XYZ file of C-alpha atoms in Angstrom:
82
model
C 62.274 -87.861 75.302
C 60.030 -85.074 74.056
C 58.962 -84.563 70.621
C 61.148 -81.794 68.707
C 58.653 -79.752 66.976
C 59.778 -78.550 63.551
C 60.332 -74.811 63.134
C 57.163 -73.130 60.820
C 58.822 -72.477 57.129
C 57.972 -68.504 55.909
C 55.214 -68.006 53.625
C 56.179 -67.298 50.139
C 55.211 -64.702 48.799
C 53.626 -64.007 45.649
C 54.668 -61.280 43.687
C 51.683 -59.092 42.525
C 51.961 -56.282 39.762
C 49.728 -53.273 39.044
C 49.112 -52.013 36.783
C 48.533 -48.774 36.312
C 49.920 -46.912 32.580
C 46.960 -47.147 30.255
C 48.869 -48.711 27.752
C 49.577 -51.323 30.267
C 46.161 -52.154 30.497
C 45.288 -52.609 26.778
C 48.055 -54.752 26.571
C 47.315 -57.129 29.086
C 43.438 -56.651 27.732
C 44.843 -58.081 24.822
C 47.276 -60.141 25.495
C 43.474 -61.979 27.136
C 41.802 -61.226 24.144
C 44.352 -63.510 22.123
C 44.503 -66.413 24.200
C 39.975 -66.341 24.269
C 40.555 -65.862 20.516
C 42.764 -69.114 20.652
C 39.799 -70.767 22.527
C 37.421 -70.076 20.257
C 39.274 -71.280 17.482
C 39.346 -74.738 18.684
C 35.558 -74.216 19.532
C 35.217 -72.817 23.249
C 33.743 -69.619 23.954
C 31.934 -67.484 27.192
C 28.571 -67.993 27.500
C 27.581 -64.786 28.149
C 28.793 -61.298 26.544
C 30.602 -60.651 23.397
C 33.404 -62.975 21.699
C 36.655 -61.875 21.421
C 36.736 -61.580 18.233
C 34.019 -59.308 18.070
C 35.545 -57.286 20.847
C 38.980 -57.482 18.630
C 36.724 -55.978 15.743
C 35.410 -53.687 17.961
C 38.594 -52.277 18.564
C 40.295 -51.515 14.818
C 41.450 -55.611 13.990
C 40.339 -57.057 10.811
C 40.236 -60.311 9.032
C 39.270 -63.345 9.958
C 39.542 -65.120 13.452
C 43.106 -66.909 12.230
C 44.737 -63.558 10.819
C 43.675 -61.491 14.322
C 45.590 -64.701 16.105
C 47.962 -63.995 14.000
C 48.865 -60.476 14.101
C 48.534 -60.736 17.925
C 51.077 -63.648 18.207
C 53.419 -60.998 15.853
C 52.619 -58.157 18.393
C 53.405 -60.278 21.284
C 56.460 -61.092 20.015
C 57.577 -57.556 19.250
C 56.445 -56.829 22.517
C 58.918 -59.151 24.726
C 61.429 -58.948 21.700
C 61.851 -55.281 21.569
C-alpha cells in the first residue's frame, strides 16, 4: 500500500505594521528607549553610542533614571488606555 502524503500546511503570515506618521515613529522610539532604560537601571548597557538615559535627556526629559522611567511608564499607560 502506498504511503499517504500529508498535505502541506499553509504558512502562517506574520502581521507587520508600517509606521509612516512622524508621531507613530516617535512613539515607537520612546518605547524602545523605555526598554533600554529599564535594562540600564539593571546594569546592562549598549557598548557603543549614547545611553538611553542621555538620549532621553537630549529629548528634554529631566530627572534621574528612575524618575524618567516612571514618566515613560505613565505615558505608555496613557497611550494604551486613552
